[in-house]
XYZ file of C-alpha atoms in Angstrom:
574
model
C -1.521 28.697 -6.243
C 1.261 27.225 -4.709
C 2.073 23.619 -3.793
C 3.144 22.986 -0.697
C 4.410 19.616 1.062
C 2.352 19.673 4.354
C -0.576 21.293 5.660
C -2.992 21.365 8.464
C -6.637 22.071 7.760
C -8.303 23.679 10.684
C -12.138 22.806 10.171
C -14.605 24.839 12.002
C -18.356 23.894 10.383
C -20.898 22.479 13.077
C -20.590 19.026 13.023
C -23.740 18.057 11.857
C -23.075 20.700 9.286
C -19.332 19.372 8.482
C -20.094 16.297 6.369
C -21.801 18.608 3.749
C -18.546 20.421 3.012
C -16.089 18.150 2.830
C -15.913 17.007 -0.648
C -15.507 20.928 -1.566
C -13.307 21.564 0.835
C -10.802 18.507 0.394
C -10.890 19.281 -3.354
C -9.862 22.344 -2.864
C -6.966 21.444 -0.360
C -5.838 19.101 -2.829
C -4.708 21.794 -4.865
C -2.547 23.495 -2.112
C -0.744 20.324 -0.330
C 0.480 17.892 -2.275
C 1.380 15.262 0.329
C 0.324 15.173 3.702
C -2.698 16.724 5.012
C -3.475 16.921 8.952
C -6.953 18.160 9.807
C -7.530 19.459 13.215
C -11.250 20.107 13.825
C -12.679 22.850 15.958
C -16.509 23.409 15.342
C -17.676 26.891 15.638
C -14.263 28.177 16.092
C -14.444 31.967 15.241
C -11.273 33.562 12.808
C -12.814 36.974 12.415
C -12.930 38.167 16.105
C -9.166 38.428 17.212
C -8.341 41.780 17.249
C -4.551 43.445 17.177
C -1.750 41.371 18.653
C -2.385 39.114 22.102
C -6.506 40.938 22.196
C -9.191 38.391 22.082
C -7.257 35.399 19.893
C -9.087 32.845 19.923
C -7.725 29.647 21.658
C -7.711 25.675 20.722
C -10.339 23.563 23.298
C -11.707 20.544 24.565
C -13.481 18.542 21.911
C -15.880 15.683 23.731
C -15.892 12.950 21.524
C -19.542 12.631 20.613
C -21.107 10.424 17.654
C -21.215 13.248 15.401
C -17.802 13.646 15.967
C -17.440 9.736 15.443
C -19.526 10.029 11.796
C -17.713 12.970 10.495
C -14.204 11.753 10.673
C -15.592 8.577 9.124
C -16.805 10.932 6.318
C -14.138 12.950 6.248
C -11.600 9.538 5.428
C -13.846 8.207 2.821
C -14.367 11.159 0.867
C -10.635 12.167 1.325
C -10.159 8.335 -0.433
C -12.503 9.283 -3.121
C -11.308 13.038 -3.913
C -7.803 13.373 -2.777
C -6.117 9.553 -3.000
C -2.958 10.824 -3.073
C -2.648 13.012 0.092
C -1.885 11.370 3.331
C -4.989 12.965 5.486
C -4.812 12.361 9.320
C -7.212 13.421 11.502
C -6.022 15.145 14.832
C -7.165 14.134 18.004
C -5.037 15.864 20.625
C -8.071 18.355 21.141
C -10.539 15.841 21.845
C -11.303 14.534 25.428
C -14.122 14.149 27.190
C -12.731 15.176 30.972
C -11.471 18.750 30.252
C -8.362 18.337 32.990
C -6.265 21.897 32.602
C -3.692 20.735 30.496
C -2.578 24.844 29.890
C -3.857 27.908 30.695
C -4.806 30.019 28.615
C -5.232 34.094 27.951
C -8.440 35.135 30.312
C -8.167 31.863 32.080
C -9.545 29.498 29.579
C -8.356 25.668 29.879
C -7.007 24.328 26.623
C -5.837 20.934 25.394
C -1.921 22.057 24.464
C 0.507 22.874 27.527
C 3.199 23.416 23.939
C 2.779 23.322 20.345
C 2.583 19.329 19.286
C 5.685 18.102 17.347
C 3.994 16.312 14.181
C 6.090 13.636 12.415
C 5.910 16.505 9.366
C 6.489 19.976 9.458
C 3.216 22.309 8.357
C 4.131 24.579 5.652
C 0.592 25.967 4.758
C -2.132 26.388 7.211
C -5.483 25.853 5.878
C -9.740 26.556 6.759
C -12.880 26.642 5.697
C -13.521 29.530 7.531
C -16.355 31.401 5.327
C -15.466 35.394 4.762
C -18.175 37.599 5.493
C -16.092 40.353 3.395
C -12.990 40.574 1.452
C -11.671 42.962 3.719
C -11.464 39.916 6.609
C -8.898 38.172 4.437
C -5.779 39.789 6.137
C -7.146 39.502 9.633
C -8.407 36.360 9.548
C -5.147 34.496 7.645
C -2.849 35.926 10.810
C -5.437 35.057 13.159
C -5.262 31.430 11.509
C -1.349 31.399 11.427
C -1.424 31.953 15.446
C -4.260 30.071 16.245
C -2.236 26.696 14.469
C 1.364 27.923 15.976
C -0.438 27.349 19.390
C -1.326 23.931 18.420
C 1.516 22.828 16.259
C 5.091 23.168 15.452
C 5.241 24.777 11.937
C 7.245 25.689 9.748
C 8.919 29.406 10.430
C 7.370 30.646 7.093
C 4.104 29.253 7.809
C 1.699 30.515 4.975
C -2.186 30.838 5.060
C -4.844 29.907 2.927
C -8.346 30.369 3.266
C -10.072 28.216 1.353
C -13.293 29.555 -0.867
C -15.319 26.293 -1.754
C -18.453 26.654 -3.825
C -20.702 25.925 -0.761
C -23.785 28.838 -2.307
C -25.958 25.686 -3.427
C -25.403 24.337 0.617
C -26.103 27.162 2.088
C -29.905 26.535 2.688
C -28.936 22.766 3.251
C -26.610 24.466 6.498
C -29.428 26.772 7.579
C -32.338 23.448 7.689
C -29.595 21.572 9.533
C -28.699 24.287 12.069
C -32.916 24.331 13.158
C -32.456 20.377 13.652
C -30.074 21.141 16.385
C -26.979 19.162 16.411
C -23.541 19.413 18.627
C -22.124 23.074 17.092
C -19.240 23.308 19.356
C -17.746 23.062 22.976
C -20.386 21.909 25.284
C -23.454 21.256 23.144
C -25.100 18.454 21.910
C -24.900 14.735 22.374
C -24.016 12.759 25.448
C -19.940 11.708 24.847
C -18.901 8.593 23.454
C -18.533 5.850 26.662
C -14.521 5.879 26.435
C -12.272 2.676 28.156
C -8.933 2.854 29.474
C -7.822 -0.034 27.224
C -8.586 -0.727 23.916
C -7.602 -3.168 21.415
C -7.560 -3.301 17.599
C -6.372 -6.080 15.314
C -5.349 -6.116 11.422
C -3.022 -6.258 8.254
C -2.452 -2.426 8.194
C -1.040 -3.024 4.661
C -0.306 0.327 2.999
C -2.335 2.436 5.313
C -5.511 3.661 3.654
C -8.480 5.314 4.354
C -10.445 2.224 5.850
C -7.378 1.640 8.329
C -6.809 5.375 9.603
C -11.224 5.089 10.441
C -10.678 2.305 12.576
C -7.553 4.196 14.068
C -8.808 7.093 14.838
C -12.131 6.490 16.402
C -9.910 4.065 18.323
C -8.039 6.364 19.973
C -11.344 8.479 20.720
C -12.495 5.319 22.854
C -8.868 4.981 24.151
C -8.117 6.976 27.718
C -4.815 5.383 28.638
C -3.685 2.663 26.702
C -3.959 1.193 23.009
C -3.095 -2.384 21.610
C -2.647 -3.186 18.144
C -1.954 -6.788 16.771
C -0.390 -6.995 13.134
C -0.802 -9.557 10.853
C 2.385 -11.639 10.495
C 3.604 -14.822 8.457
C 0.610 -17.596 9.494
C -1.903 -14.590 9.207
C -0.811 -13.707 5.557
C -0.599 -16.647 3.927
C -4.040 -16.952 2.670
C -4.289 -13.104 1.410
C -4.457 -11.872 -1.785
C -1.262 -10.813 -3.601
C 0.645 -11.600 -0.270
C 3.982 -11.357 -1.939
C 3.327 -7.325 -1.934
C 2.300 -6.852 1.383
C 4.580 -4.634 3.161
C 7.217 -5.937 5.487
C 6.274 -5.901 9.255
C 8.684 -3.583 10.248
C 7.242 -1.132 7.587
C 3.900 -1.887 8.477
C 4.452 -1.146 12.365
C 6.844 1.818 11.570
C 4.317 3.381 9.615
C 1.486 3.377 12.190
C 3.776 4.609 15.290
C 4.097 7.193 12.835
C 0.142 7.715 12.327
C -0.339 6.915 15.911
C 2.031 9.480 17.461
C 0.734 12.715 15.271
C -3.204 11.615 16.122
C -2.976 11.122 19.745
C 0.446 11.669 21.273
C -0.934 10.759 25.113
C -1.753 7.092 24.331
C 0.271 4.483 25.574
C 0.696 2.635 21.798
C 1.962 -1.235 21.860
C 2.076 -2.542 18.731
C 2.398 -6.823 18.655
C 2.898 -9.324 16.080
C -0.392 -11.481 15.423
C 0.441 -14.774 14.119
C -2.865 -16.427 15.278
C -6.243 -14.540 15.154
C -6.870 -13.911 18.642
C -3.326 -12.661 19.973
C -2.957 -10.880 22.788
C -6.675 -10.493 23.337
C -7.477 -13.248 24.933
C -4.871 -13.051 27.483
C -4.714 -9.543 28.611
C -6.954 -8.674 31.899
C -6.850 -5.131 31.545
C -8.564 -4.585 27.765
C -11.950 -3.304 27.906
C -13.072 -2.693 24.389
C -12.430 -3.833 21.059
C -13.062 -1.931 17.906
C -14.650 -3.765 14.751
C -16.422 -3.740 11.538
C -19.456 -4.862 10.083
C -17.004 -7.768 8.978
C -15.375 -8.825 11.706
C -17.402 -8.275 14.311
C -17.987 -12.251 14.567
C -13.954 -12.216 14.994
C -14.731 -9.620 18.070
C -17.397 -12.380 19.639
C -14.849 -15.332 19.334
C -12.398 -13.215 20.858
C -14.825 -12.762 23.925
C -15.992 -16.529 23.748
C -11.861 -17.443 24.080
C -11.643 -15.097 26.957
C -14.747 -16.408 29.136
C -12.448 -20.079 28.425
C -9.819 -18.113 29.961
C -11.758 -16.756 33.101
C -11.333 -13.189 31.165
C -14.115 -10.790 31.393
C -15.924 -9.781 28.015
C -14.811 -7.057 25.889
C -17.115 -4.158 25.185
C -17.923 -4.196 21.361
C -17.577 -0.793 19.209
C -18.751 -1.610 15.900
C -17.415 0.953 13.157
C -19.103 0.853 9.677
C -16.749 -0.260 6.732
C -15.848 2.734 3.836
C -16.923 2.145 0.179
C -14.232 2.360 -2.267
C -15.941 5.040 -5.287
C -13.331 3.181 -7.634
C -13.536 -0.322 -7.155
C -13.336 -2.465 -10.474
C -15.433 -5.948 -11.033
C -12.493 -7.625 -9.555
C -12.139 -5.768 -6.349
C -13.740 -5.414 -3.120
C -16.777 -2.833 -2.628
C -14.980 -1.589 0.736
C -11.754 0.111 0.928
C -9.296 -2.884 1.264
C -5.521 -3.261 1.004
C -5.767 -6.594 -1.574
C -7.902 -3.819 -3.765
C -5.339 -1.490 -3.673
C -1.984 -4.321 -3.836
C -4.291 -5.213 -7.194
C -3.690 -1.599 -8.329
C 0.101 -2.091 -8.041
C 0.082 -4.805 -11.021
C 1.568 -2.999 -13.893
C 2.917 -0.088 -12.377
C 6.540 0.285 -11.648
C 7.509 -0.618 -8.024
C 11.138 -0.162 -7.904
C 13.348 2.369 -9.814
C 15.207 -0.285 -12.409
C 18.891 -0.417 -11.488
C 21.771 1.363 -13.326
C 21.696 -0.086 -16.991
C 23.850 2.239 -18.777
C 25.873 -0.905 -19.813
C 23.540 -1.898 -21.972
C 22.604 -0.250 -25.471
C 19.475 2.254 -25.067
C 17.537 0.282 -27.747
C 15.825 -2.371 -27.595
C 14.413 -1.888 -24.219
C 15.175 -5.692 -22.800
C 12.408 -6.849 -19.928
C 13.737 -9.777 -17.927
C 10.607 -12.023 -17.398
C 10.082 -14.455 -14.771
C 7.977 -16.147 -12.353
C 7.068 -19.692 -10.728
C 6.445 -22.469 -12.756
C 2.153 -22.562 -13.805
C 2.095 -18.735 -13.387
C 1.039 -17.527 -17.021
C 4.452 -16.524 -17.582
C 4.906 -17.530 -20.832
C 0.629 -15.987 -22.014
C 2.304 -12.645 -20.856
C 5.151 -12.751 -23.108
C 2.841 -13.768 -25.748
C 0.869 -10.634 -24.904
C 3.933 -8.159 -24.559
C 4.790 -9.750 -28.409
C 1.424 -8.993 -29.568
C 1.670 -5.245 -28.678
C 4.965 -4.683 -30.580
C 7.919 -7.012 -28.282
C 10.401 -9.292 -29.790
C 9.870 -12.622 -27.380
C 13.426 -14.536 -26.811
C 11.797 -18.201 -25.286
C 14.798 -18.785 -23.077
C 13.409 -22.196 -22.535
C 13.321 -23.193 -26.064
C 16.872 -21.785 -26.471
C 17.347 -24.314 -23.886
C 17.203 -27.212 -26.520
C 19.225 -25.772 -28.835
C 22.026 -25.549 -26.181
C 21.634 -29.627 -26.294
C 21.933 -29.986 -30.152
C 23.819 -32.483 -32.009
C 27.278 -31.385 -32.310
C 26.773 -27.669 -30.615
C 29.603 -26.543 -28.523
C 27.004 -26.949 -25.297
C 26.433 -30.615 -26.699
C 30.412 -31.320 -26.360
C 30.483 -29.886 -23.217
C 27.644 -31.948 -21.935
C 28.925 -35.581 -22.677
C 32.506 -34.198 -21.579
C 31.237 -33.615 -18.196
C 28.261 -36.599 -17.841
C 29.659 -39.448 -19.979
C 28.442 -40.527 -23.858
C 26.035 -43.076 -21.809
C 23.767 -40.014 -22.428
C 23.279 -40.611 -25.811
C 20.462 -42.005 -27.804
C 20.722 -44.393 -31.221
C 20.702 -41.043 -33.277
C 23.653 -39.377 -31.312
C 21.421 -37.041 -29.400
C 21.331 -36.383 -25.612
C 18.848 -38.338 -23.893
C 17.367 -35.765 -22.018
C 15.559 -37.773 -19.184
C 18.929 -39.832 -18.561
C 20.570 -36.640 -17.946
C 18.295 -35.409 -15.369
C 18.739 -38.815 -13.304
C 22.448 -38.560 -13.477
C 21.843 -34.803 -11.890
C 18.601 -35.572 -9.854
C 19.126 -34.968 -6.031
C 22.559 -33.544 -6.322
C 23.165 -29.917 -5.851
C 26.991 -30.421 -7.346
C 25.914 -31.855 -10.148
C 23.229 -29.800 -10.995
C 25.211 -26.495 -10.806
C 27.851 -28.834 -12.880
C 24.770 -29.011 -15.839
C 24.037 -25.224 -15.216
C 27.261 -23.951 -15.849
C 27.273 -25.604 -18.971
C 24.003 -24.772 -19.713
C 23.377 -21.117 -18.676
C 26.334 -19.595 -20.282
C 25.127 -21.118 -23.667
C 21.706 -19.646 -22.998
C 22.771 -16.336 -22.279
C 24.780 -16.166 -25.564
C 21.899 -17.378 -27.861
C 20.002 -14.594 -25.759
C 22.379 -12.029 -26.663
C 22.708 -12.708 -30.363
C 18.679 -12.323 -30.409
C 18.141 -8.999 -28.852
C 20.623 -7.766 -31.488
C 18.647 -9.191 -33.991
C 15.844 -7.537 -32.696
C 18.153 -4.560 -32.604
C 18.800 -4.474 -36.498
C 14.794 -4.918 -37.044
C 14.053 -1.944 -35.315
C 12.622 -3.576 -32.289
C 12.253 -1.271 -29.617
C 11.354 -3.573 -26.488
C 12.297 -7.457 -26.327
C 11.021 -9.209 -23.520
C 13.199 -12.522 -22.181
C 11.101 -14.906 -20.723
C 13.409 -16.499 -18.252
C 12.260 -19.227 -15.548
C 15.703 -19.240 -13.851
C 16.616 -15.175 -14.374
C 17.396 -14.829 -11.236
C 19.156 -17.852 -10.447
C 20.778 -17.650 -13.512
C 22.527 -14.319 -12.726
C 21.259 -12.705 -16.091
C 19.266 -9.744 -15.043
C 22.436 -8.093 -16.274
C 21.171 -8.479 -19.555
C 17.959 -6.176 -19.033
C 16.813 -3.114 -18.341
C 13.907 -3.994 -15.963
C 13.084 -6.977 -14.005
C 8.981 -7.783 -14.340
C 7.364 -11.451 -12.060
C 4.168 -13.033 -12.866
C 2.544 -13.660 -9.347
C 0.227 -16.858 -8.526
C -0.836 -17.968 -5.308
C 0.749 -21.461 -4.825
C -2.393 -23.757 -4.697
C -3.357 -22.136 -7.953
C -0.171 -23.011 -9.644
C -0.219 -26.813 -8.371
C -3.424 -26.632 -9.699
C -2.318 -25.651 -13.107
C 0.785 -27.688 -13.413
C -0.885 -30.761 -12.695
C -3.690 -30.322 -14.974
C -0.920 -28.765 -17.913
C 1.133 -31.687 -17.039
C -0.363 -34.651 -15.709
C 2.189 -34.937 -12.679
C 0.808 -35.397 -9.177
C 0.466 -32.981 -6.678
C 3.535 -33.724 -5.133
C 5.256 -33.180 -8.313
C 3.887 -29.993 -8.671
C 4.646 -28.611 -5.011
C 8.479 -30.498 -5.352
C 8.622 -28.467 -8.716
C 7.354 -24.777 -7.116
C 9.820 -25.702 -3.919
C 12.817 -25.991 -6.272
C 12.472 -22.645 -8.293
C 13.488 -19.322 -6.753
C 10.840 -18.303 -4.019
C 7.889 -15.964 -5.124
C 8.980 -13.241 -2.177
C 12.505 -13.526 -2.881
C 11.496 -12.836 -6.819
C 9.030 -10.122 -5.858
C 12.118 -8.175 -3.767
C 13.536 -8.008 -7.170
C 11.063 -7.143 -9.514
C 10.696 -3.585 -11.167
C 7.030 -4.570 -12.447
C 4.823 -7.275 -11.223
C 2.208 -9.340 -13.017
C -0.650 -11.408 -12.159
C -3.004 -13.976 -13.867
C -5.336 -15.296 -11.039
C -7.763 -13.654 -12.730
C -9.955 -13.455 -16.071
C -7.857 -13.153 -19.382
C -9.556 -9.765 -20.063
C -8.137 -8.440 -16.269
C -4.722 -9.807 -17.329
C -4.784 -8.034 -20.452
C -5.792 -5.039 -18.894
C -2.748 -4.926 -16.737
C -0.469 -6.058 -19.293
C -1.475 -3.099 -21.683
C -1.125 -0.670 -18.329
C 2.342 -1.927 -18.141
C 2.974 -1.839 -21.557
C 1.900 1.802 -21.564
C 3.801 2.881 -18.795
C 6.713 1.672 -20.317
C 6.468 3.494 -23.826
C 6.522 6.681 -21.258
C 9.639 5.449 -19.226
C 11.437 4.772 -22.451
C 10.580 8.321 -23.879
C 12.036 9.735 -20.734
C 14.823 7.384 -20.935
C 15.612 8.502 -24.909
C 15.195 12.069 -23.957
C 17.990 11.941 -20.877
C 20.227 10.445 -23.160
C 19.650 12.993 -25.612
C 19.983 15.726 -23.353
C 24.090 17.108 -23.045
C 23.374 18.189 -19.620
């Protein structure tokens, strides 16, 4: 079958029916769209009564937002996280209201929820249900009763295909029938009272990498929301104590991202999006907010909120407590719950920026540019990357040699700092020279451009060492690659990550120097963002040796494939 980019998936199962099918169903999506997936739900909608062209199509309606409506689109996210990872589902919402105010009118007079087709961020190409046949002669008939049906609710694209999906749903068939005689809301105007909606509603989180979790608390969100919607973002004091925090995206990203999300789910809400560099923000200021959506875990956030506004003469906000999604693939070292830390964790190994143009550089050996903060397991990593097959070049041992007796770096040295430098033996005292240069950015760049250039030399005349032995990756473990300017000298730029209290902790138990020591130390050396902006691959050893291992030999892996591909382009005349 073919793939296509984008589809919507018009669901029409009873929604106390709906939760059974969705595993099937998204499976089977999965294998038509490859990227984003929209689902617009209309229970009980029926594809096999439209007759010729303009007779008795059927028509989008008002969806009241009930609980079971609430539940299934909670469902419908955490199975699309466990099945389908990789497509960007988003529930539609501009058919759900509970006040059915004639937006359009349609053929025969009915009211329906779109005056024109809605203009998603991307384009359908494939049109999707789980519409059950009752014979294979329907197939035709119902696929262009689908195709109009979704041009009425959505711009598509002018060669809008059809698909009707066949899930194996025999074994849920009796499951469906003892659920239909248990009642349940099976479409416009049965079932359950509506949701109690607000005209103001107010949500507040990282929103790193949108997931699952995230587009839950969105959606049913914008359910509750009549008029207006408020979402504070995390930003700089709110970050600093999460997990791999050097990966989270930038703000801008992060806001651009859910206008995006925000606009295709519910085009009618007012959307104002705020930084949130304290955790209370804008909602414990703003009169008009009536409701404020949480979790199981942060619903004591949601009663300090309230407690701040009674300080402020503030009415209390309603409470809508949403229940948090279990992630089916969670490791030891991860959270149970869908979370963006679990998923920045799955980013450690894998390649997060395409390397930069190296065709300067010989093909073989691969050369890895290590680096990282001072205390941040930098140098067990190399040791591990040499223990699956690397040549290790210890840029900081080179470092001494750059300082021996009589070695053009040596000459160069005293020429520049004085022979008051020199020990009984002739050799540089080491701890003299770093007084001369302490607290002086002159002289300091005076010692590195001695120093570096020396370095890089001894660095080149090992990787073609390694060359001649066959060596097919090196790895250069480099404190100062960046500052250094040598990333010229690799292929791919990989940073070992470690949360700064972590790494004074380290430094000051590796080498008995005070705290202060430690932190002036960290403060000097390039900083951990600025080194993450540049990395191709990043590392992490916060925790257990076995989990570092484990994403060292992911990396490791992933590079034996990149360098096959690499070999093969070369080898390729076209």
């Amino acid at each position: 079958m073919s793939m296509f980019s984008t589809g919507v998936l018009v669901l029409t199962a009873p929604l106390h029916t709906l939760p059974l099918r969705i595993t099937p169903v998204l499976s089977s999506a999965a294998r038509v769209v490859k990227h984003t997936l929209y689902v617009h739900l209309h229970p009980g909608l029926n594809l096999s009564a439209c007759g010729g062209a303009g007779g008795n199509q059927p028509w989008p309606v008002f969806i009241p937002p009930v609980p079971d409506l609430s539940r299934a689109i909670s469902r419908l996210y955490s199975n699309a996280a466990d099945v389908c990872g990789h497509l960007d589902v988003r529930v539609l919402l501009t058919n759900v209201r509970a006040a059915q105010s004639p937006d359009v009118q349609a053929p025969g007079g009915m009211v329906g929820p779109f005056p024109a087709p809605q203009l998603l961020s991307h384009a359908p190409e494939v049109v999707l249900t789980d519409y059950p046949l009752q014979d294979a002669e329907q197939s035709s008939r119902v696929g262009q009763c689908l195709r109009r049906y979704a041009g009425h609710c959505y711009v598509c694209s002018p060669t809008l295909a059809s698909v009707l999906l066949q899930p194996q749903l025999g074994e849920l068939q009796a499951a469906e029938e003892e659920e239909g005689q248990e009642g349940g809301w099976g479409g416009p105007g049965r079932g359950a009272e509506p949701l109690e909606t607000y005209n103001d509603v107010v949500v507040g989180g990282t929103f790193d990498r949108l997931h699952s979790a995230h587009k839950t608390l969105l959606n049913i969100s914008c359910m509750l929301a009549k008029r207006r919607f408020v979402i504070g973002v995390c930003d700089q004091e709110m970050l600093k104590r999460k997990v791999l925090k050097e990966l989270i995206e930038p703000y801008p990203v992060r806001v651009e991202r859910l206008t995006e999300f925000l606009r295709d789910v519910r085009p009618s809400l007012q959307v104002e999006i705020v930084a949130l560099d304290d955790p209370f923000g804008v909602s414990v200021v703003d009169r008009q907010l009536q409701c404020i959506v949480v979790s199981e875990e942060t619903r004591r956030g949601g009663e300090a909120v309230n407690t701040k506004r009674l300080e402020n003469g503030l009415p209390g906000l309603v409470l809508h407590e949403i229940q948090l999604l279990k992630d089916a693939h969670h490791t030891e070292t991860e959270e149970e719950k869908i979370s963006s830390s679990s998923l920045r964790s799955r980013l450690l190994g894998t390649l997060l920026a395409p390397p930069k143009d190296a065709s300067h550089l010989p093909a073989l050996p691969f050369v890895i540019g290590l680096t990282g903060c001072s205390g941040s397991g930098k140098s067990s990593i190399a040791g591990r990357l040499e223990a699956l097959g690397a040549a290790r070049i210890d840029c900081d041992g080179l470092g001494h040699l750059v300082y021996q007796t009589g070695s053009a770096g040596y000459h160069r040295v005293l020429q520049e700092f004085g022979s008051d430098l020199l020990n009984e033996d002739k050799s540089i005292n080491r701890r003299e020279l770093g007084r001369k240069v302490f607290g002086s950015k002159e002289r300091l760049k005076a010692l590195t451009d001695i120093v570096w250039p020396e370095i890089a030399l001894l660095v080149k005349e090992q990787i073609q060492q390694a060359r001649e032995q066959g060596k097919e990756v090196c790895v250069m473990d480099a404190a100062v690659l960046l500052e250094a300017g040598w990333t010229d000298m690799v292929h791919e730029v990989w940073v070992t990550l470690l949360p700064e209290e972590e790494a004074v902790s380290r430094i000051t138990e590796r080498d008995g120097v005070s705290r202060e020591d430690a932190l002036r130390r960290l403060r000097s050396q390039h900083p951990t963002r600025q080194q993450v902006e540049r990395a191709n691959v990043v590392l992490s050893t916060l925790w257990e040796p076995a989990v570092t291992q484990r994403q060292v030999l992911k990396a490791w892996n992933l590079l034996q494939e990149r360098i096959v591909q690499r070999r093969a382009a070369h080898q390729d005349p076209h």
